[in-house]
């Protein structure tokens, strides 16, 4: 595969914030939910998620999530690992 070939774009969104409790994925305050960013593949989204999660390790209520937007945009699309 040549370097100029377009890569498949699998959009991912990284968001996070403080949760009400550790049993549920319910944010304490939706106004404070942080949108970390939108990424073209899982690998870059995972790197951003890891950096944010590690930076808030002292707050047990903080959680960050990777949202697979490509699955929402096209639910029939098969997910393939990024290379």
Coordinates of C-alpha atoms in Angstrom, one line a residue:
X1 CA 0.0 0.0 0.0
X2 CA 1.5 3.4 -1.0
X3 CA 1.9 6.2 1.5
X4 CA -0.4 8.4 -0.6
X5 CA -3.4 6.0 -0.4
X6 CA -6.2 7.4 1.7
X7 CA -6.8 5.7 5.1
X8 CA -10.2 4.6 6.1
X9 CA -11.7 7.3 8.4
X10 CA -13.2 5.9 11.5
X11 CA -14.2 8.9 13.6
X12 CA -13.8 8.7 17.4
X13 CA -14.8 11.3 20.0
X14 CA -13.1 11.5 23.4
X15 CA -15.1 13.1 26.2
X16 CA -14.9 13.0 30.0
X17 CA -16.0 14.5 33.3
X18 CA -16.8 13.8 36.9
X19 CA -19.3 11.0 37.5
X20 CA -22.1 11.0 40.1
X21 CA -20.8 7.6 41.4
X22 CA -18.6 4.8 40.2
X23 CA -21.4 2.4 39.5
X24 CA -22.9 4.4 36.6
X25 CA -21.8 6.4 33.7
X26 CA -23.8 9.4 34.7
X27 CA -22.0 12.8 34.7
X28 CA -22.4 15.0 37.8
X29 CA -22.8 18.1 35.7
X30 CA -23.3 18.1 31.9
X31 CA -22.1 21.7 31.7
X32 CA -18.7 20.5 32.9
X33 CA -18.3 17.6 30.5
X34 CA -15.0 18.1 28.6
X35 CA -14.8 17.4 24.9
X36 CA -11.2 16.3 24.5
X37 CA -11.3 16.0 20.7
X38 CA -12.4 14.3 17.5
X39 CA -9.9 11.8 16.1
X40 CA -9.7 10.0 12.7
X41 CA -8.9 6.5 14.2
X42 CA -9.0 4.5 17.4
X43 CA -5.2 4.7 17.9
X44 CA -5.1 8.5 18.1
X45 CA -8.3 8.6 20.2
X46 CA -6.8 6.0 22.6
X47 CA -3.6 8.1 23.0
X48 CA -5.7 11.2 23.9
X49 CA -7.9 9.2 26.2
X50 CA -4.9 7.7 28.0
X51 CA -3.3 11.1 28.5
X52 CA -6.4 12.7 29.9
X53 CA -7.2 9.7 32.1
X54 CA -3.6 9.7 33.5
X55 CA -3.7 13.4 34.2
X56 CA -6.8 13.0 36.4
X57 CA -5.7 9.8 38.3
X58 CA -6.0 11.6 41.6
X59 CA -9.8 12.1 41.2
X60 CA -11.5 8.7 41.3
X61 CA -14.8 10.2 40.1
X62 CA -13.3 11.5 36.8
X63 CA -13.8 9.3 33.8
X64 CA -13.0 9.7 30.1
X65 CA -14.7 7.7 27.3
X66 CA -14.0 7.0 23.6
X67 CA -17.2 7.2 21.6
X68 CA -17.1 5.3 18.3
X69 CA -18.8 7.9 16.1
X70 CA -18.3 5.9 12.9
X71 CA -20.6 3.2 14.4
X72 CA -23.3 5.9 15.1
X73 CA -23.0 7.4 11.6
X74 CA -23.1 4.0 9.9
X75 CA -24.3 1.2 12.2
X76 CA -23.9 -1.4 9.5
X77 CA -20.2 -0.6 9.0
X78 CA -17.7 -3.3 10.0
X79 CA -15.1 -2.1 12.4
X80 CA -11.5 -2.8 11.4
X81 CA -8.5 -2.2 13.6
X82 CA -6.3 0.8 12.7
X83 CA -2.9 0.1 11.3

